Coordinates of C-alpha atoms and ligand atoms in Angstrom, one line a residue:
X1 CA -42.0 212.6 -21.2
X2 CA -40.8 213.2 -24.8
X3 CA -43.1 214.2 -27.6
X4 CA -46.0 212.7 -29.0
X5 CA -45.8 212.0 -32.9
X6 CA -48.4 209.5 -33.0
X7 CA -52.2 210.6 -33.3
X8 CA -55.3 208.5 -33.6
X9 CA -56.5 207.2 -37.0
X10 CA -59.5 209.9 -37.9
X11 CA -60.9 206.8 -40.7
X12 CA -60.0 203.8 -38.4
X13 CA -63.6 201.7 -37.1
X14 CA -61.7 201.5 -34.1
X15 CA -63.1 204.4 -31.3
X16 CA -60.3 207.3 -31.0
X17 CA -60.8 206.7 -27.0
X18 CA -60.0 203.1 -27.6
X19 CA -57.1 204.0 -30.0
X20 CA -55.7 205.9 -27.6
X21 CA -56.3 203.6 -24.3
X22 CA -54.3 201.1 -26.9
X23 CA -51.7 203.7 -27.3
X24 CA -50.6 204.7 -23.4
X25 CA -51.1 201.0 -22.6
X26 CA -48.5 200.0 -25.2
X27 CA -46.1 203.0 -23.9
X28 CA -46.3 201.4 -20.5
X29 CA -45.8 197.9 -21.5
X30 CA -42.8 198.9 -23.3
X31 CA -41.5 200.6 -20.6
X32 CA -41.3 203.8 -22.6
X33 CA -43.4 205.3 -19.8
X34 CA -42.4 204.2 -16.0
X35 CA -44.1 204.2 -13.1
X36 CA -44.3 207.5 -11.3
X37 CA -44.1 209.5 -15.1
X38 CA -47.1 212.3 -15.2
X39 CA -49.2 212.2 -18.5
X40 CA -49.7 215.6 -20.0
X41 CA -53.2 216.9 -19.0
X42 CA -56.2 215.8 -20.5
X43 CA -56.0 219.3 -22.9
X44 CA -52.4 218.4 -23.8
X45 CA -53.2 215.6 -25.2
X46 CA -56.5 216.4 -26.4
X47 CA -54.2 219.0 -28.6
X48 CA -51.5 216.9 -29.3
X49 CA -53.7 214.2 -30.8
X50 CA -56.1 216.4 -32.4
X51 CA -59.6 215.6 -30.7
X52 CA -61.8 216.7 -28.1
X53 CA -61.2 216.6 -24.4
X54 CA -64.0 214.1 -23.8
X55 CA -62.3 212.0 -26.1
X56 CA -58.8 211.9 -23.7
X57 CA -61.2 211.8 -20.8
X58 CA -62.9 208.9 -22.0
X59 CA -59.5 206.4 -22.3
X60 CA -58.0 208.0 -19.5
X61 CA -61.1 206.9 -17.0
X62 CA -60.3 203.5 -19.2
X63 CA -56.7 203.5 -17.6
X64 CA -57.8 204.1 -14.5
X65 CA -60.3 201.4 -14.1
X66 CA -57.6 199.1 -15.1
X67 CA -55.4 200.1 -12.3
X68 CA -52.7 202.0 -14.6
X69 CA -53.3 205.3 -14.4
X70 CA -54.5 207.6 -10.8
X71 CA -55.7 211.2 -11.1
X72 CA -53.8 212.9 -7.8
X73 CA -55.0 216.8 -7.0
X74 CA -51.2 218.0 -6.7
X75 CA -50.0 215.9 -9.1
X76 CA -51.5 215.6 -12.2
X77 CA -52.2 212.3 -13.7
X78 CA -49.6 209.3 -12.7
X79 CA -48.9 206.2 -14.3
X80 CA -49.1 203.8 -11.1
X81 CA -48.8 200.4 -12.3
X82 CA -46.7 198.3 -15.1
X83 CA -47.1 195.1 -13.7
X84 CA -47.4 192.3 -16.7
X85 CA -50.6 190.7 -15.1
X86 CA -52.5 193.8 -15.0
X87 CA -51.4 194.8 -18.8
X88 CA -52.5 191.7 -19.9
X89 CA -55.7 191.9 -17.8
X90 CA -59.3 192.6 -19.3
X91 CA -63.1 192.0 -18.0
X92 CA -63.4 188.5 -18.7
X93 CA -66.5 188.2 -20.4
X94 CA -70.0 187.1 -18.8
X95 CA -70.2 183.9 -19.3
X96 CA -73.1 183.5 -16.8
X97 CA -75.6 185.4 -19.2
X98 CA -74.3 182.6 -22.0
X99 CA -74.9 180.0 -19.7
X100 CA -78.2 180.9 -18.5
X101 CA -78.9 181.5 -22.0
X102 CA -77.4 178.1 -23.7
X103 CA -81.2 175.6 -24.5
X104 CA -80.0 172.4 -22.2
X105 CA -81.3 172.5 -18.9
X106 CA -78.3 171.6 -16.2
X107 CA -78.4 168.3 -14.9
X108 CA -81.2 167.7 -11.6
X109 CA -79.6 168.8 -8.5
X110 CA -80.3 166.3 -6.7
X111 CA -78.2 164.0 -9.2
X112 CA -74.9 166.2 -9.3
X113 CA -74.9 166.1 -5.5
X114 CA -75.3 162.1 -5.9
X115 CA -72.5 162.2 -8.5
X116 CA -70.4 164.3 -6.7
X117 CA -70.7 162.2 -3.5
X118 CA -69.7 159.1 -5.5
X119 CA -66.2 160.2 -6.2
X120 CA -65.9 159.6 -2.7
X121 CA -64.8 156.3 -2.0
X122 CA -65.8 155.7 1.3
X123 CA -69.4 156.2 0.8
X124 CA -71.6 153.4 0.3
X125 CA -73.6 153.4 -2.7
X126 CA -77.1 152.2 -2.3
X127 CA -78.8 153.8 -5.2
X128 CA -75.7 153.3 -8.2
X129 CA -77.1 152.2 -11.0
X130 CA -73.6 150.4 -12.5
X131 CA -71.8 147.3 -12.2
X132 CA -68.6 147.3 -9.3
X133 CA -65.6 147.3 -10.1
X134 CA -64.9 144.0 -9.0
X135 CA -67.8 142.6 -11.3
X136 CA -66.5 144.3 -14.4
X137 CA -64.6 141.5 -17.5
X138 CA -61.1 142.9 -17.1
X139 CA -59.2 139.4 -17.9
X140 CA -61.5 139.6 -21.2
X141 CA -60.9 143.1 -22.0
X142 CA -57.2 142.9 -21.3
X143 CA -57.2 140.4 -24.0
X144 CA -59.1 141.6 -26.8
X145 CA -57.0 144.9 -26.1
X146 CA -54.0 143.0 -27.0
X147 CA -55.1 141.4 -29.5
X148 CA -56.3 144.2 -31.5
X149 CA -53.4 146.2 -31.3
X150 CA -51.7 143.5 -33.0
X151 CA -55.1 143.0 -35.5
X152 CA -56.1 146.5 -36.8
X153 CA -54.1 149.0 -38.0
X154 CA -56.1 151.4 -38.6
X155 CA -59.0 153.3 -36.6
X156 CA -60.4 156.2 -38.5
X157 CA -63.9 157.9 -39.4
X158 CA -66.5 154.8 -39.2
X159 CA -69.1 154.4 -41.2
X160 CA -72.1 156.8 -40.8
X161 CA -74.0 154.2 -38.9
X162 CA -70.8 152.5 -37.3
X163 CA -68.7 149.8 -37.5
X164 CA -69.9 147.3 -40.1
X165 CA -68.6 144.5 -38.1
X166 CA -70.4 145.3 -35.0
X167 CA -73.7 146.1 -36.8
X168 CA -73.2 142.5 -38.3
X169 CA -72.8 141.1 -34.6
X170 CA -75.6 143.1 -33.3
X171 CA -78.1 141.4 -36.3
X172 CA -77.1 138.0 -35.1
X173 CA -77.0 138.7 -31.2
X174 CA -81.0 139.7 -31.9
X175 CA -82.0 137.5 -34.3
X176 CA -82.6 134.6 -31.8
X177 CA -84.7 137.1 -29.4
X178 CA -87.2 137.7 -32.8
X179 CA -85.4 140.8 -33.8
X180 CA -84.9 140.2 -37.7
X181 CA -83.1 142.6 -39.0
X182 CA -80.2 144.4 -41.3
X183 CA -77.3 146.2 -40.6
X184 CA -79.1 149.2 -42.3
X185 CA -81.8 149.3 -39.5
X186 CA -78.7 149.5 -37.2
X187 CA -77.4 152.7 -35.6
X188 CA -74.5 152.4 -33.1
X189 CA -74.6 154.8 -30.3
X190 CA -72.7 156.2 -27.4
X191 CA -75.0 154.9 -25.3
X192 CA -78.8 154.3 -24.8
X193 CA -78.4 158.1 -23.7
X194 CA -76.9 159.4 -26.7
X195 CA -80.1 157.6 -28.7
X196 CA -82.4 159.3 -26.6
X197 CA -80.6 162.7 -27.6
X198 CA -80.9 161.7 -31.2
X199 CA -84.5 161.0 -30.9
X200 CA -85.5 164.4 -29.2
X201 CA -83.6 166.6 -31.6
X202 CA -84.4 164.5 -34.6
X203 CA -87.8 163.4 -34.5
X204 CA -89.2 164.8 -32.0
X205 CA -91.8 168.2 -32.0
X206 CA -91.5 171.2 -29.5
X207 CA -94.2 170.8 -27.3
X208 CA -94.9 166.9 -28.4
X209 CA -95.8 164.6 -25.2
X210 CA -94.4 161.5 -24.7
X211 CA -96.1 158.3 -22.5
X212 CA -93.8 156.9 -20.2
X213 CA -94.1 154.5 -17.2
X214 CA -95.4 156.3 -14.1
X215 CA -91.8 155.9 -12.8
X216 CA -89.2 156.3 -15.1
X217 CA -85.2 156.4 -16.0
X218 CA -86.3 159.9 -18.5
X219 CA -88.1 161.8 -15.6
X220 CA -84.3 161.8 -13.7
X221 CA -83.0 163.7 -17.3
X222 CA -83.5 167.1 -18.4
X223 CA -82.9 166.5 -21.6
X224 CA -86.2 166.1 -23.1
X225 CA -87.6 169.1 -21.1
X226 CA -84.5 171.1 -22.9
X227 CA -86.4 170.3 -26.1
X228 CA -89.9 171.4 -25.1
X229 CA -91.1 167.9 -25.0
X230 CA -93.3 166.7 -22.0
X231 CA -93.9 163.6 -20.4
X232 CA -97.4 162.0 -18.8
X233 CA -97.3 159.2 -17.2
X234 CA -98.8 155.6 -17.2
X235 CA -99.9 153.8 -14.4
X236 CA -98.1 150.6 -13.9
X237 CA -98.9 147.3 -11.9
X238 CA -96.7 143.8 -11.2
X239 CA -97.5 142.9 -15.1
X240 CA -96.2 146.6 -16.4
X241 CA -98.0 149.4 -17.9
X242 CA -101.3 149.2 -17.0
X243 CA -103.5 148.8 -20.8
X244 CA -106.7 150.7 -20.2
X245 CA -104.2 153.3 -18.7
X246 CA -102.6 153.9 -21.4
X247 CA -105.2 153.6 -23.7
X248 CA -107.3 156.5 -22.0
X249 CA -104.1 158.9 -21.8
X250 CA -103.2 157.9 -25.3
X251 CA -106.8 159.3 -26.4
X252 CA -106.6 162.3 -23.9
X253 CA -103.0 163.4 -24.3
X254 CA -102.4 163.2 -28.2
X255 CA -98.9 161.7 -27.7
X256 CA -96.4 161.3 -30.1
X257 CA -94.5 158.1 -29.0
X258 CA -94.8 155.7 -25.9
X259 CA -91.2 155.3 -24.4
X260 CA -91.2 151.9 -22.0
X261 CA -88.6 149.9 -20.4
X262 CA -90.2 146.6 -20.2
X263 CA -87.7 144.3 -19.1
X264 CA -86.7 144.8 -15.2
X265 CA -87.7 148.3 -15.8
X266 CA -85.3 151.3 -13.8
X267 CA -86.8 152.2 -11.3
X268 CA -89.3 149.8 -10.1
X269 CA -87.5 146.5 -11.5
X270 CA -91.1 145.3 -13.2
X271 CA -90.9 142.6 -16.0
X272 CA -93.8 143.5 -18.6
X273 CA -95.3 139.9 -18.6
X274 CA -95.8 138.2 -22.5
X275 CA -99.7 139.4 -22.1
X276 CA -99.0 142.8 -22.2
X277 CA -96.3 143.3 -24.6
X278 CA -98.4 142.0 -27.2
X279 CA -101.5 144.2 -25.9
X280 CA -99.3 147.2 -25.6
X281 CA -97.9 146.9 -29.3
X282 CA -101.5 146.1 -30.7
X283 CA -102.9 149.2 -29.0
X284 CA -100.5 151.3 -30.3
X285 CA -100.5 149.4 -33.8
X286 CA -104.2 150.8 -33.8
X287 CA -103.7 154.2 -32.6
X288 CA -100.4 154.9 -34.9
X289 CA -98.1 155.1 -31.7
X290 CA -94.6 154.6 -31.9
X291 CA -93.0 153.2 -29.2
X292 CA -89.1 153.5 -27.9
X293 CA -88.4 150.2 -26.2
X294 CA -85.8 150.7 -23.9
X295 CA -83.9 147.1 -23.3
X296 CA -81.0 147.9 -21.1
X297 CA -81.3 145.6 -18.7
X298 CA -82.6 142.4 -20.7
X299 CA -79.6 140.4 -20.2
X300 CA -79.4 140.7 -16.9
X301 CA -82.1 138.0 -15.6
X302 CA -81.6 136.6 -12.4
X303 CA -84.7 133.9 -12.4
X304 CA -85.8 133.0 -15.9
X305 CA -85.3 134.3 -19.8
X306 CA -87.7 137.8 -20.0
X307 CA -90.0 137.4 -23.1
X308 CA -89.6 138.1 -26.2
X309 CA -89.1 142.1 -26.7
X310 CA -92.3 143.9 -27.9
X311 CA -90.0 144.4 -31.7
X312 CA -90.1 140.5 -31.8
X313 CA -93.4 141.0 -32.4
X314 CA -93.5 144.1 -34.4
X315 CA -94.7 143.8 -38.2
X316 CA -95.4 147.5 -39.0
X317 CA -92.0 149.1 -37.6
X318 CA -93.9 150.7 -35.2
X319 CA -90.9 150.3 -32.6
X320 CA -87.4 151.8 -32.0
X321 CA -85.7 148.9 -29.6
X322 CA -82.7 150.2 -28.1
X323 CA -80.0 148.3 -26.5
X324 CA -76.4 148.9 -24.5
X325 CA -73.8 147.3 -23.1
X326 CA -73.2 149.6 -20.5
X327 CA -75.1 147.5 -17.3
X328 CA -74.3 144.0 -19.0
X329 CA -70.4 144.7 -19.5
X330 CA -69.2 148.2 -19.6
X331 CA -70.2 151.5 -18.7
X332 CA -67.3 153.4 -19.9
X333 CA -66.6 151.7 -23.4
X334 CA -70.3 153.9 -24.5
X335 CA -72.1 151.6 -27.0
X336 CA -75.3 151.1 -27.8
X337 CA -77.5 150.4 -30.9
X338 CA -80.6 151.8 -31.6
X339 CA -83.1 149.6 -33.8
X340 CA -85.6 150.6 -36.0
X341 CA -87.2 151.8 -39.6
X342 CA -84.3 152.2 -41.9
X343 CA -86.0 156.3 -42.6
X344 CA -85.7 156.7 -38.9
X345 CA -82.2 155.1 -38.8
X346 CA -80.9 157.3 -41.3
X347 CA -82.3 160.6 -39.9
X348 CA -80.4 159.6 -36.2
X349 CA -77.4 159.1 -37.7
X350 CA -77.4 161.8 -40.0
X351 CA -77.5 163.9 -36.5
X352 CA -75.1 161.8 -34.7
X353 CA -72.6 162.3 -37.6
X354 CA -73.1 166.3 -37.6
X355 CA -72.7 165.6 -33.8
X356 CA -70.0 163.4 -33.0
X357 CA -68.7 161.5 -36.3
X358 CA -69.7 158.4 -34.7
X359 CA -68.5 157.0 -31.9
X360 CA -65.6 155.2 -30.5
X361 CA -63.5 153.5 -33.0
X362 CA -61.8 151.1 -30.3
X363 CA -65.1 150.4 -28.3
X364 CA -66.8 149.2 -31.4
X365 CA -63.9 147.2 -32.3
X366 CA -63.8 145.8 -28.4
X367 CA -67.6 145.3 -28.4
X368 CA -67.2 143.8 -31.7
X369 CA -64.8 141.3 -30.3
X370 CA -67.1 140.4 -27.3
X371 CA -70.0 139.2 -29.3
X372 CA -68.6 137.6 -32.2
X373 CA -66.0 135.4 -29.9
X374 CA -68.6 134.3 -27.6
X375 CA -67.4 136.5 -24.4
X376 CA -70.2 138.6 -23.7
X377 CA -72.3 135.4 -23.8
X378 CA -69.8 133.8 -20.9
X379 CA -69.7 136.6 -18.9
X380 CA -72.9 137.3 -18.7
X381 CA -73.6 134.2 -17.0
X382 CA -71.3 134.6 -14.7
X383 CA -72.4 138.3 -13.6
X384 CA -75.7 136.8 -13.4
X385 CA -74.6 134.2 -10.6
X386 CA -72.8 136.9 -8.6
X387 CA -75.6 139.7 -9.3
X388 CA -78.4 137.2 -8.0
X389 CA -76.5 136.5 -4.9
X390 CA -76.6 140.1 -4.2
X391 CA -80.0 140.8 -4.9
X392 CA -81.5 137.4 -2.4
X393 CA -78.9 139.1 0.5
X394 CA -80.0 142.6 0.0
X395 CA -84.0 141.2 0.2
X396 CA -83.0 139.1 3.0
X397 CA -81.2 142.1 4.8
X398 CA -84.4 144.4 3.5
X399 CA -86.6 141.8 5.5
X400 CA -84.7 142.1 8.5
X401 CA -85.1 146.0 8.9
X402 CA -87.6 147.4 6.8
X403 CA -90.5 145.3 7.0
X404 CA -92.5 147.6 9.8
X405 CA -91.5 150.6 7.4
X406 CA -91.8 149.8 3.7
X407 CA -93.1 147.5 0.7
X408 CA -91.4 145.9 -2.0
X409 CA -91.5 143.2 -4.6
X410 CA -88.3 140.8 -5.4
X411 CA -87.2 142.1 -9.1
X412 CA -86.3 139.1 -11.4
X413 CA -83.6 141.2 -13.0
X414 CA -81.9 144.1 -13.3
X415 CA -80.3 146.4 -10.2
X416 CA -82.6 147.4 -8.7
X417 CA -85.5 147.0 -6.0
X418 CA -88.2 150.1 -5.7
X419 CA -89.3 150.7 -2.2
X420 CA -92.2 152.0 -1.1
X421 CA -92.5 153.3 2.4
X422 CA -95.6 153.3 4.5
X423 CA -95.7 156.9 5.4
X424 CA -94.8 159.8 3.3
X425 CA -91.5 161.3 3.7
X426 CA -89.2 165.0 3.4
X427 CA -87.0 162.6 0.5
X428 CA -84.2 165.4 0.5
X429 CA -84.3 165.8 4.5
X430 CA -83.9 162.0 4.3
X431 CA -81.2 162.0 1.5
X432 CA -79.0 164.5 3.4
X433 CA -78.9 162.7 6.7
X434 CA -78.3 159.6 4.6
X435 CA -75.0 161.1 3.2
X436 CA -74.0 162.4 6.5
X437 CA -74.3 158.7 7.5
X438 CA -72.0 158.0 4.6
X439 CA -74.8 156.1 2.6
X440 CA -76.0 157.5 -1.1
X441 CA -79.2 156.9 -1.6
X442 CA -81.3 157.7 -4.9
X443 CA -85.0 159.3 -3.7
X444 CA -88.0 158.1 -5.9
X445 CA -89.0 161.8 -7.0
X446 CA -85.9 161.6 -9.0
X447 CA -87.8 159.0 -11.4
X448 CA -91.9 160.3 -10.2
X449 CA -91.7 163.9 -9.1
X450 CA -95.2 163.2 -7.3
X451 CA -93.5 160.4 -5.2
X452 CA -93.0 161.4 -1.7
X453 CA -92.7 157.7 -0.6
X454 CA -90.3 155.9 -2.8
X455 CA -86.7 155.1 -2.8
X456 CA -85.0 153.2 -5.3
X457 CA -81.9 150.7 -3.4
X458 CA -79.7 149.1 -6.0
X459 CA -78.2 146.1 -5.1
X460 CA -75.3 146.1 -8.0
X461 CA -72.7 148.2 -6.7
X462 CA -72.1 148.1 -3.0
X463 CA -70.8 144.6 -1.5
X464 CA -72.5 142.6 0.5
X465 CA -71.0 144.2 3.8
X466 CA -71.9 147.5 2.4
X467 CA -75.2 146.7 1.6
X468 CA -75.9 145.3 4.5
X469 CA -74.1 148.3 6.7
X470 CA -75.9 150.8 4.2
X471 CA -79.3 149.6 4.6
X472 CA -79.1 149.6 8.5
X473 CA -78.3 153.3 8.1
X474 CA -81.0 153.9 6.0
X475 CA -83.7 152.2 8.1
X476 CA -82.4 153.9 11.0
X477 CA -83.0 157.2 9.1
X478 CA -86.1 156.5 7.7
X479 CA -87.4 155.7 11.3
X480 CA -85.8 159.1 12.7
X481 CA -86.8 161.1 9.9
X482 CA -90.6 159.9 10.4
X483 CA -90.1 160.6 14.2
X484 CA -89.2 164.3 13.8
X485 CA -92.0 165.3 11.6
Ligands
PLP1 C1 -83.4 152.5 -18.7 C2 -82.1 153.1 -19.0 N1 -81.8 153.4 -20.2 C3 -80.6 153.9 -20.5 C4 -79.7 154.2 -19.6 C5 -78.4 154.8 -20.0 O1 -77.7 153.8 -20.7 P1 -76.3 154.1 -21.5 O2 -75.2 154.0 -20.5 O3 -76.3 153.0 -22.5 O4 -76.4 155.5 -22.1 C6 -79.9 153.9 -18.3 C7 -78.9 154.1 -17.3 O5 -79.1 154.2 -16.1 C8 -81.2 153.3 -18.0 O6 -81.5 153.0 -16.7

């Protein structure tokens, strides 16, 4: 090995040890020192680069817990490996402590095991809450894709609150359900999901509770809980939220909002009759509640028109209404429109804009399209026809097998049908043997962690076959499961 001329810079912040580590790893990655070369002794070196001992030692155990460098008795100190993957090697670094460490909470486990499971094709979905993708407008979206590639040239940063176009289309498509209002109360989401985001990091307290339906779509995410936020629940009968309920936790629990799904309501399928909405919103006029109406699945009535939203009837802007598109039309395209005082408005997109500079230029342009040409209007009533054909087989199949087992009542809406069986149940013994069946099923502690007797079938996705098929399985659990307590 030929001289050393180098020596370690005496001012440099980087560690002499790690200076010289750099040094000999360099040599070897070069090639000017091969495998099989001895390294001068620790002393050696310590001498030729003017430091202590300890200092050599120190990159020298360095080299060896790389895999570069061994220390043999007879020997001396070899140079063992040159191989490019272990030069370029290091400790990546720990990204389990940053993890652990980052403020969202990871999804339930129960729901990535149910989304995993879906990306298997040949399991039948009984608990999906999304539209199959047989029922979804492809003639219509194939033509408003063509036509506005050939209509707008140019797709850039929207405005803060969205596409002016679509917020002009959402005004109208509301202002026959009561909902009077101006673009400027309009905020275009990514979602009802994405609004609920907004609303815990943007008005929302540490530590503030929120009322919610005994049940609920929020209990099955963590997001709320990843703010510090904490729900209590209402009790609920055929009519909805039960008034006196709510009254007496409203007094008890200092809340800061009420967050209710009144129409076909996920996952019990309730429709809040007329009498309550108008009793909910004047109880919470009086107590300074705000309320987050969730209407996700209004337009998807399968007997009669729901009422009127509780905002029809809202004079003080005591509600946010939210609405999507995403069970009505499309899942994927992500938008949604949050509703509400213009201060409010303005504060949720101020955070969506530091969070996502608004969403989708091409889905607001293609959700655009679909209200102001009449489309989502026509389709509509088509997916109502084919979603109320499922919903009368799956009761009628649900009468056939599960009436010694479990209650229900027939939703007027929406996906989905909440069952209530007669006997408690283990709901994840249940769920696995369900999936080993091939059937997906979505337990009711998902939505009511104290629910040991609920499961929530959804009649949107599977076909008819599969539903039928699926719930056979399921009752044929349910019974075997019971047995083997
Ligand atoms: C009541 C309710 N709100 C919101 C959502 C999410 O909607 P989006 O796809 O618009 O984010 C769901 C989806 O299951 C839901 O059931």
């Amino acid at each position: 090995m030929a001289q050393i001329h180098w020596k370690p810079d005496k001012q440099s912040l980087v560690p002499m040890h790690k200076q010289i580590f750099d040094f000999i790893k360099d040599k070897i990655a070069l090639g000017d020192w091969s495998i099989g070369n001895r390294l001068p002794t620790q002393m050696e070196m310590a001498n030729a680069f003017d430091v202590n001992r300890s200092t050599v030692l120190e990159a020298y155990e360095a080299l060896k817990a790389e895999g570069l460098i061994e220390s043999k008795k007879s020997a001396g100190t070899i140079i063992v490996n040159n191989t490019w993957s272990v030069l370029a090697s290091k400790a990546p670094p720990n990204w389990e402590k940053y993890i652990e460490s980052g403020y969202q909470k990871p999804n339930l486990n129960v729901i990535k095991i149910i989304n995993e499971l879906n990306l298997d094709s040949k399991m039948i979905r009984l608990g999906a809450g999304e539209l199959a993708p047989e029922m979804s407008p492809v003639q219509y979206m194939k033509s408003i894709y063509d036509h506005l590639l050939m209509d707008v040239n140019y797709m850039g940063y929207e405005e803060e609150k969205g596409l002016l176009q679509l917020r002009v289309e959402v005004c109208k498509y509301l202002k026959p359900m009561g909902i009077d209002v101006n673009p400027n109360k309009v905020l275009i989401v990514s979602g009802v999901l994405q609004a609920l985001h907004l609303i815990s990091m943007g008005i929302l307290r540490r530590g503030a509770t929120l009322l919610t339906e005994q049940a609920t779509y929020i209990q099955s995410l963590t997001l709320f809980e990843s703010h510090g936020i904490n729900f209590t629940g209402v009790a609920m009968d055929g009519e909805g939220l039960i008034v006196a309920d709510l009254l007496r936790k409203a007094s008890v629990k200092k809340p800061e909002l009420l967050y209710t799904i009144p129409s076909f309501q996920n996952p019990t399928g309730v429709l809040m009759s007329v009498k309550r909405r108008k009793a909910i919103l004047s109880l919470c006029e009086k107590e300074r509640l705000p309320i987050i109406e969730d209407d996700t699945y209004r337009e998807l009535w399968l007997d009669e028109e729901p009422p009127a939203p509780i905002k029809a009837g809202d004079k003080n802007e005591t509600v946010l209404y939210m609405g999507s598109i995403s069970k009505s039309l499309s899942a994927g395209m992500r938008v949604g429109w949050i509703v509400g005082s213009e201060r409010v408005i303005n504060r949720l997109a101020d955070i969506k804009m530091q969070t996502d500079y608004g969403s989708s230029s091409i889905s607001q342009w293609m959700c655009y399209e679909f209200l102001a040409k009449g489309y989502y209007q026509s389709f509509i009533k088509s997916l109502r026809h084919e979603l109320k054909i499922k919903r009368d087989f799956t009761l009628k199949i649900l009468d056939q097998y599960f009436s010694d087992i479990a209650t229900w009542q027939k939703p007027a809406g929406g996906f989905y049908i909440w069952l209530t069986l007669n006997k408690n149940i283990q709901m994840y013994r249940l769920f696995e043997s369900c999936y080993r069946q091939g059937v997906v099923i979505n337990p009711g502690n998902i939505y009511d962690v104290s629910s040991n007797k609920n499961i929530r079938i959804s009649f949107s996705y599977a076909s008819l076959q599969d539903l039928e098929q699926g719930l056979m399985i399921l009752a044929r659990m349910i019974k075997l499961n019971l047995s083997n307590r």
